Every structure is written in structure tokens, then in C-alpha cells.
Amino acid sequence: QVQVAESGGGLAQAGESLRLSCTASGLTLADYAMGWFRQAPGKEREGISCISWSGGSIYYADSVEGRFTISRDNAKNTLYLQMNSLKPEDTAMYYCVAGDAWYGGSWCGLESDYKYWGQGTQVTVSS
């Protein structure tokens, strides 16, 4: 049975940092492109950062470019999202995803491109 699990969410004040991690059981993450989607209250879910199988190609949404860093350690079967300079508008549920599609780093693609999803971890940023 495949399980994908995020950790590292929580409460932060504006300007602070958090690091999200994503691990999987029953799944070799190195076989998949991966990414982070988020859904803020009252908004649609969006792909904010994605990374290719080897980590050589990366996409960031404009809203997080320059503040967030995605990385992966395939040996540890783990995906990370380092979030710096957090803003209240970063408040959302963050989801780790894994899938076969890759758009060359131009965007993360559709939710339907990702077969595996974690349950999400809540990030709340206060002003």
C-alpha cells in the first residue's frame, strides 16, 4: 500500500521560515516527478513548485519564487520545501505530490497529472 506523508507544517510569524518534508512508503520517489501544491481558504489548489526526477529541472510559481526552495534526496526517498520569508498569504494546506508528467519546468501541470498525494500539512502564517 502506497502512503505519502508530509510533515513540518505549523504556525509561523511573517518573515520566519519553515521546512516541509515528504516521505513515502511503498513507492520509490526517484521514479517520479514531484511537487508541492497548496490550497488557501476559499481558493483553488495550485502547484507552487515542482522538481524533475533527478532534480535538475525545477519550477516555481511567481508567488513563491525567490523565497521557497524545493529539493529532493532520492537516496532518502524524501522531498523538501524550504520556505523562507513567509507571508500571511502563504497560509494554506500544503500537499506533496508524485507523478509521471513533466513540463520541462514551465509549470507544475494539472492536479490530474499526479497519481500520488499526501494528506496535506497545514501552514499558518500570522502577521
JSON list of C-alpha atoms in Angstrom, two decimals:
[
{"chain": "A", "resi": 1, "resn": "GLN", "atom": "CA", "xyz": [0.00, 0.00, 0.00]},
{"chain": "A", "resi": 2, "resn": "VAL", "atom": "CA", "xyz": [1.37, 3.37, -1.04]},
{"chain": "A", "resi": 3, "resn": "GLN", "atom": "CA", "xyz": [1.44, 6.13, 1.53]},
{"chain": "A", "resi": 4, "resn": "VAL", "atom": "CA", "xyz": [2.74, 9.64, 1.05]},
{"chain": "A", "resi": 5, "resn": "ALA", "atom": "CA", "xyz": [3.14, 11.78, 4.14]},
{"chain": "A", "resi": 6, "resn": "GLU", "atom": "CA", "xyz": [4.03, 15.42, 4.68]},
{"chain": "A", "resi": 7, "resn": "SER", "atom": "CA", "xyz": [5.48, 16.89, 7.85]},
{"chain": "A", "resi": 8, "resn": "GLY", "atom": "CA", "xyz": [6.88, 20.16, 9.07]},
{"chain": "A", "resi": 9, "resn": "GLY", "atom": "CA", "xyz": [3.86, 22.42, 8.85]},
{"chain": "A", "resi": 10, "resn": "GLY", "atom": "CA", "xyz": [2.72, 24.60, 11.70]},
{"chain": "A", "resi": 11, "resn": "LEU", "atom": "CA", "xyz": [2.46, 28.16, 12.89]},
{"chain": "A", "resi": 12, "resn": "ALA", "atom": "CA", "xyz": [4.92, 30.86, 11.92]},
{"chain": "A", "resi": 13, "resn": "GLN", "atom": "CA", "xyz": [5.09, 34.62, 12.04]},
{"chain": "A", "resi": 14, "resn": "ALA", "atom": "CA", "xyz": [5.62, 36.68, 8.94]},
{"chain": "A", "resi": 15, "resn": "GLY", "atom": "CA", "xyz": [9.27, 36.64, 7.96]},
{"chain": "A", "resi": 16, "resn": "GLU", "atom": "CA", "xyz": [10.02, 33.33, 9.60]},
{"chain": "A", "resi": 17, "resn": "SER", "atom": "CA", "xyz": [10.90, 30.02, 7.95]},
{"chain": "A", "resi": 18, "resn": "LEU", "atom": "CA", "xyz": [9.52, 26.51, 7.86]},
{"chain": "A", "resi": 19, "resn": "ARG", "atom": "CA", "xyz": [10.71, 23.36, 6.11]},
{"chain": "A", "resi": 20, "resn": "LEU", "atom": "CA", "xyz": [8.28, 20.80, 4.84]},
{"chain": "A", "resi": 21, "resn": "SER", "atom": "CA", "xyz": [9.29, 17.19, 4.24]},
{"chain": "A", "resi": 22, "resn": "CYS", "atom": "CA", "xyz": [7.57, 14.45, 2.31]},
{"chain": "A", "resi": 23, "resn": "THR", "atom": "CA", "xyz": [8.31, 10.77, 2.56]},
{"chain": "A", "resi": 24, "resn": "ALA", "atom": "CA", "xyz": [6.69, 7.75, 1.01]},
{"chain": "A", "resi": 25, "resn": "SER", "atom": "CA", "xyz": [6.26, 4.08, 1.73]},
{"chain": "A", "resi": 26, "resn": "GLY", "atom": "CA", "xyz": [5.55, 1.54, -0.94]},
{"chain": "A", "resi": 27, "resn": "LEU", "atom": "CA", "xyz": [6.78, 4.00, -3.53]},
{"chain": "A", "resi": 28, "resn": "THR", "atom": "CA", "xyz": [10.21, 4.88, -4.91]},
{"chain": "A", "resi": 29, "resn": "LEU", "atom": "CA", "xyz": [10.09, 8.65, -5.25]},
{"chain": "A", "resi": 30, "resn": "ALA", "atom": "CA", "xyz": [13.04, 8.66, -7.62]},
{"chain": "A", "resi": 31, "resn": "ASP", "atom": "CA", "xyz": [10.74, 7.16, -10.24]},
{"chain": "A", "resi": 32, "resn": "TYR", "atom": "CA", "xyz": [8.50, 10.24, -10.24]},
{"chain": "A", "resi": 33, "resn": "ALA", "atom": "CA", "xyz": [8.46, 13.94, -10.84]},
{"chain": "A", "resi": 34, "resn": "MET", "atom": "CA", "xyz": [7.34, 15.56, -7.62]},
{"chain": "A", "resi": 35, "resn": "GLY", "atom": "CA", "xyz": [5.98, 18.78, -6.34]},
{"chain": "A", "resi": 36, "resn": "TRP", "atom": "CA", "xyz": [4.06, 20.82, -3.83]},
{"chain": "A", "resi": 37, "resn": "PHE", "atom": "CA", "xyz": [0.54, 22.06, -4.28]},
{"chain": "A", "resi": 38, "resn": "ARG", "atom": "CA", "xyz": [-1.25, 24.30, -1.83]},
{"chain": "A", "resi": 39, "resn": "GLN", "atom": "CA", "xyz": [-4.81, 25.35, -1.18]},
{"chain": "A", "resi": 40, "resn": "ALA", "atom": "CA", "xyz": [-5.60, 28.50, 0.71]},
{"chain": "A", "resi": 41, "resn": "PRO", "atom": "CA", "xyz": [-9.02, 29.08, 2.28]},
{"chain": "A", "resi": 42, "resn": "GLY", "atom": "CA", "xyz": [-11.56, 29.96, -0.39]},
{"chain": "A", "resi": 43, "resn": "LYS", "atom": "CA", "xyz": [-9.08, 29.47, -3.23]},
{"chain": "A", "resi": 44, "resn": "GLU", "atom": "CA", "xyz": [-8.33, 26.81, -5.79]},
{"chain": "A", "resi": 45, "resn": "ARG", "atom": "CA", "xyz": [-5.47, 24.42, -5.25]},
{"chain": "A", "resi": 46, "resn": "GLU", "atom": "CA", "xyz": [-2.33, 25.47, -7.12]},
{"chain": "A", "resi": 47, "resn": "GLY", "atom": "CA", "xyz": [1.00, 23.91, -7.95]},
{"chain": "A", "resi": 48, "resn": "ILE", "atom": "CA", "xyz": [3.65, 26.15, -6.43]},
{"chain": "A", "resi": 49, "resn": "SER", "atom": "CA", "xyz": [6.82, 24.19, -7.04]},
{"chain": "A", "resi": 50, "resn": "CYS", "atom": "CA", "xyz": [7.80, 21.03, -8.87]},
{"chain": "A", "resi": 51, "resn": "ILE", "atom": "CA", "xyz": [11.01, 19.13, -9.48]},
{"chain": "A", "resi": 52, "resn": "SER", "atom": "CA", "xyz": [12.08, 16.62, -12.09]},
{"chain": "A", "resi": 53, "resn": "TRP", "atom": "CA", "xyz": [13.15, 13.06, -11.36]},
{"chain": "A", "resi": 54, "resn": "SER", "atom": "CA", "xyz": [16.83, 13.92, -10.96]},
{"chain": "A", "resi": 55, "resn": "GLY", "atom": "CA", "xyz": [16.27, 17.36, -9.50]},
{"chain": "A", "resi": 56, "resn": "GLY", "atom": "CA", "xyz": [17.89, 19.02, -12.47]},
{"chain": "A", "resi": 57, "resn": "SER", "atom": "CA", "xyz": [14.81, 20.95, -13.52]},
{"chain": "A", "resi": 58, "resn": "ILE", "atom": "CA", "xyz": [12.63, 22.99, -11.18]},
{"chain": "A", "resi": 59, "resn": "TYR", "atom": "CA", "xyz": [9.57, 25.19, -11.41]},
{"chain": "A", "resi": 60, "resn": "TYR", "atom": "CA", "xyz": [8.39, 27.88, -9.01]},
{"chain": "A", "resi": 61, "resn": "ALA", "atom": "CA", "xyz": [5.20, 29.85, -9.15]},
{"chain": "A", "resi": 62, "resn": "ASP", "atom": "CA", "xyz": [5.70, 33.60, -9.13]},
{"chain": "A", "resi": 63, "resn": "SER", "atom": "CA", "xyz": [4.13, 33.78, -5.69]},
{"chain": "A", "resi": 64, "resn": "VAL", "atom": "CA", "xyz": [6.98, 31.80, -4.09]},
{"chain": "A", "resi": 65, "resn": "GLU", "atom": "CA", "xyz": [9.91, 32.41, -6.45]},
{"chain": "A", "resi": 66, "resn": "GLY", "atom": "CA", "xyz": [12.95, 33.62, -4.51]},
{"chain": "A", "resi": 67, "resn": "ARG", "atom": "CA", "xyz": [11.52, 32.62, -1.12]},
{"chain": "A", "resi": 68, "resn": "PHE", "atom": "CA", "xyz": [10.87, 28.87, -1.39]},
{"chain": "A", "resi": 69, "resn": "THR", "atom": "CA", "xyz": [13.35, 26.16, -2.38]},
{"chain": "A", "resi": 70, "resn": "ILE", "atom": "CA", "xyz": [12.33, 22.68, -3.45]},
{"chain": "A", "resi": 71, "resn": "SER", "atom": "CA", "xyz": [14.80, 19.80, -3.26]},
{"chain": "A", "resi": 72, "resn": "ARG", "atom": "CA", "xyz": [14.81, 16.06, -3.21]},
{"chain": "A", "resi": 73, "resn": "ASP", "atom": "CA", "xyz": [17.04, 13.38, -1.76]},
{"chain": "A", "resi": 74, "resn": "ASN", "atom": "CA", "xyz": [16.27, 10.25, -3.72]},
{"chain": "A", "resi": 75, "resn": "ALA", "atom": "CA", "xyz": [18.57, 8.17, -1.52]},
{"chain": "A", "resi": 76, "resn": "LYS", "atom": "CA", "xyz": [16.37, 9.09, 1.44]},
{"chain": "A", "resi": 77, "resn": "ASN", "atom": "CA", "xyz": [13.16, 8.87, -0.58]},
{"chain": "A", "resi": 78, "resn": "THR", "atom": "CA", "xyz": [12.32, 12.37, 0.59]},
{"chain": "A", "resi": 79, "resn": "LEU", "atom": "CA", "xyz": [11.14, 15.65, -0.89]},
{"chain": "A", "resi": 80, "resn": "TYR", "atom": "CA", "xyz": [11.62, 19.00, 0.83]},
{"chain": "A", "resi": 81, "resn": "LEU", "atom": "CA", "xyz": [10.27, 22.51, 0.62]},
{"chain": "A", "resi": 82, "resn": "GLN", "atom": "CA", "xyz": [12.27, 25.19, 2.40]},
{"chain": "A", "resi": 83, "resn": "MET", "atom": "CA", "xyz": [10.02, 28.18, 2.95]},
{"chain": "A", "resi": 84, "resn": "ASN", "atom": "CA", "xyz": [11.70, 31.45, 3.90]},
{"chain": "A", "resi": 85, "resn": "SER", "atom": "CA", "xyz": [10.33, 34.96, 4.39]},
{"chain": "A", "resi": 86, "resn": "LEU", "atom": "CA", "xyz": [6.87, 33.58, 4.97]},
{"chain": "A", "resi": 87, "resn": "LYS", "atom": "CA", "xyz": [3.89, 35.84, 4.37]},
{"chain": "A", "resi": 88, "resn": "PRO", "atom": "CA", "xyz": [0.32, 35.63, 5.68]},
{"chain": "A", "resi": 89, "resn": "GLU", "atom": "CA", "xyz": [-0.79, 34.82, 2.13]},
{"chain": "A", "resi": 90, "resn": "ASP", "atom": "CA", "xyz": [1.27, 31.61, 2.32]},
{"chain": "A", "resi": 91, "resn": "THR", "atom": "CA", "xyz": [-1.29, 30.28, 4.80]},
{"chain": "A", "resi": 92, "resn": "ALA", "atom": "CA", "xyz": [-2.65, 27.11, 3.21]},
{"chain": "A", "resi": 93, "resn": "MET", "atom": "CA", "xyz": [-2.77, 23.35, 3.28]},
{"chain": "A", "resi": 94, "resn": "TYR", "atom": "CA", "xyz": [0.34, 22.06, 1.53]},
{"chain": "A", "resi": 95, "resn": "TYR", "atom": "CA", "xyz": [0.28, 18.78, -0.38]},
{"chain": "A", "resi": 96, "resn": "CYS", "atom": "CA", "xyz": [3.15, 16.63, -1.60]},
{"chain": "A", "resi": 97, "resn": "VAL", "atom": "CA", "xyz": [2.53, 15.03, -5.00]},
{"chain": "A", "resi": 98, "resn": "ALA", "atom": "CA", "xyz": [4.24, 12.50, -7.23]},
{"chain": "A", "resi": 99, "resn": "GLY", "atom": "CA", "xyz": [3.51, 11.75, -10.87]},
{"chain": "A", "resi": 100, "resn": "ASP", "atom": "CA", "xyz": [4.82, 10.86, -14.31]},
{"chain": "A", "resi": 101, "resn": "ALA", "atom": "CA", "xyz": [4.26, 14.10, -16.20]},
{"chain": "A", "resi": 102, "resn": "TRP", "atom": "CA", "xyz": [6.91, 16.77, -16.55]},
{"chain": "A", "resi": 103, "resn": "TYR", "atom": "CA", "xyz": [6.51, 20.01, -18.44]},
{"chain": "A", "resi": 104, "resn": "GLY", "atom": "CA", "xyz": [10.16, 20.98, -18.64]},
{"chain": "A", "resi": 105, "resn": "GLY", "atom": "CA", "xyz": [10.00, 23.29, -15.66]},
{"chain": "A", "resi": 106, "resn": "SER", "atom": "CA", "xyz": [7.47, 25.66, -17.24]},
{"chain": "A", "resi": 107, "resn": "TRP", "atom": "CA", "xyz": [4.72, 24.80, -14.77]},
{"chain": "A", "resi": 108, "resn": "CYS", "atom": "CA", "xyz": [3.63, 22.00, -12.47]},
{"chain": "A", "resi": 109, "resn": "GLY", "atom": "CA", "xyz": [0.78, 20.80, -14.62]},
{"chain": "A", "resi": 110, "resn": "LEU", "atom": "CA", "xyz": [-2.68, 19.72, -13.60]},
{"chain": "A", "resi": 111, "resn": "GLU", "atom": "CA", "xyz": [-3.71, 18.01, -10.39]},
{"chain": "A", "resi": 112, "resn": "SER", "atom": "CA", "xyz": [-4.68, 15.02, -12.53]},
{"chain": "A", "resi": 113, "resn": "ASP", "atom": "CA", "xyz": [-1.02, 14.66, -13.62]},
{"chain": "A", "resi": 114, "resn": "TYR", "atom": "CA", "xyz": [-0.14, 13.48, -10.14]},
{"chain": "A", "resi": 115, "resn": "LYS", "atom": "CA", "xyz": [-1.14, 9.98, -9.15]},
{"chain": "A", "resi": 116, "resn": "TYR", "atom": "CA", "xyz": [0.05, 10.11, -5.56]},
{"chain": "A", "resi": 117, "resn": "TRP", "atom": "CA", "xyz": [-0.94, 12.70, -2.97]},
{"chain": "A", "resi": 118, "resn": "GLY", "atom": "CA", "xyz": [-0.24, 13.16, 0.69]},
{"chain": "A", "resi": 119, "resn": "GLN", "atom": "CA", "xyz": [-2.93, 14.13, 3.18]},
{"chain": "A", "resi": 120, "resn": "GLY", "atom": "CA", "xyz": [-1.54, 17.62, 3.50]},
{"chain": "A", "resi": 121, "resn": "THR", "atom": "CA", "xyz": [0.11, 19.65, 6.21]},
{"chain": "A", "resi": 122, "resn": "GLN", "atom": "CA", "xyz": [-1.25, 22.98, 7.40]},
{"chain": "A", "resi": 123, "resn": "VAL", "atom": "CA", "xyz": [0.90, 26.09, 7.32]},
{"chain": "A", "resi": 124, "resn": "THR", "atom": "CA", "xyz": [-0.42, 29.17, 9.07]},
{"chain": "A", "resi": 125, "resn": "VAL", "atom": "CA", "xyz": [1.45, 32.46, 8.94]},
{"chain": "A", "resi": 126, "resn": "SER", "atom": "CA", "xyz": [0.43, 35.33, 11.18]},
{"chain": "A", "resi": 127, "resn": "SER", "atom": "CA", "xyz": [1.23, 38.97, 10.56]}
]
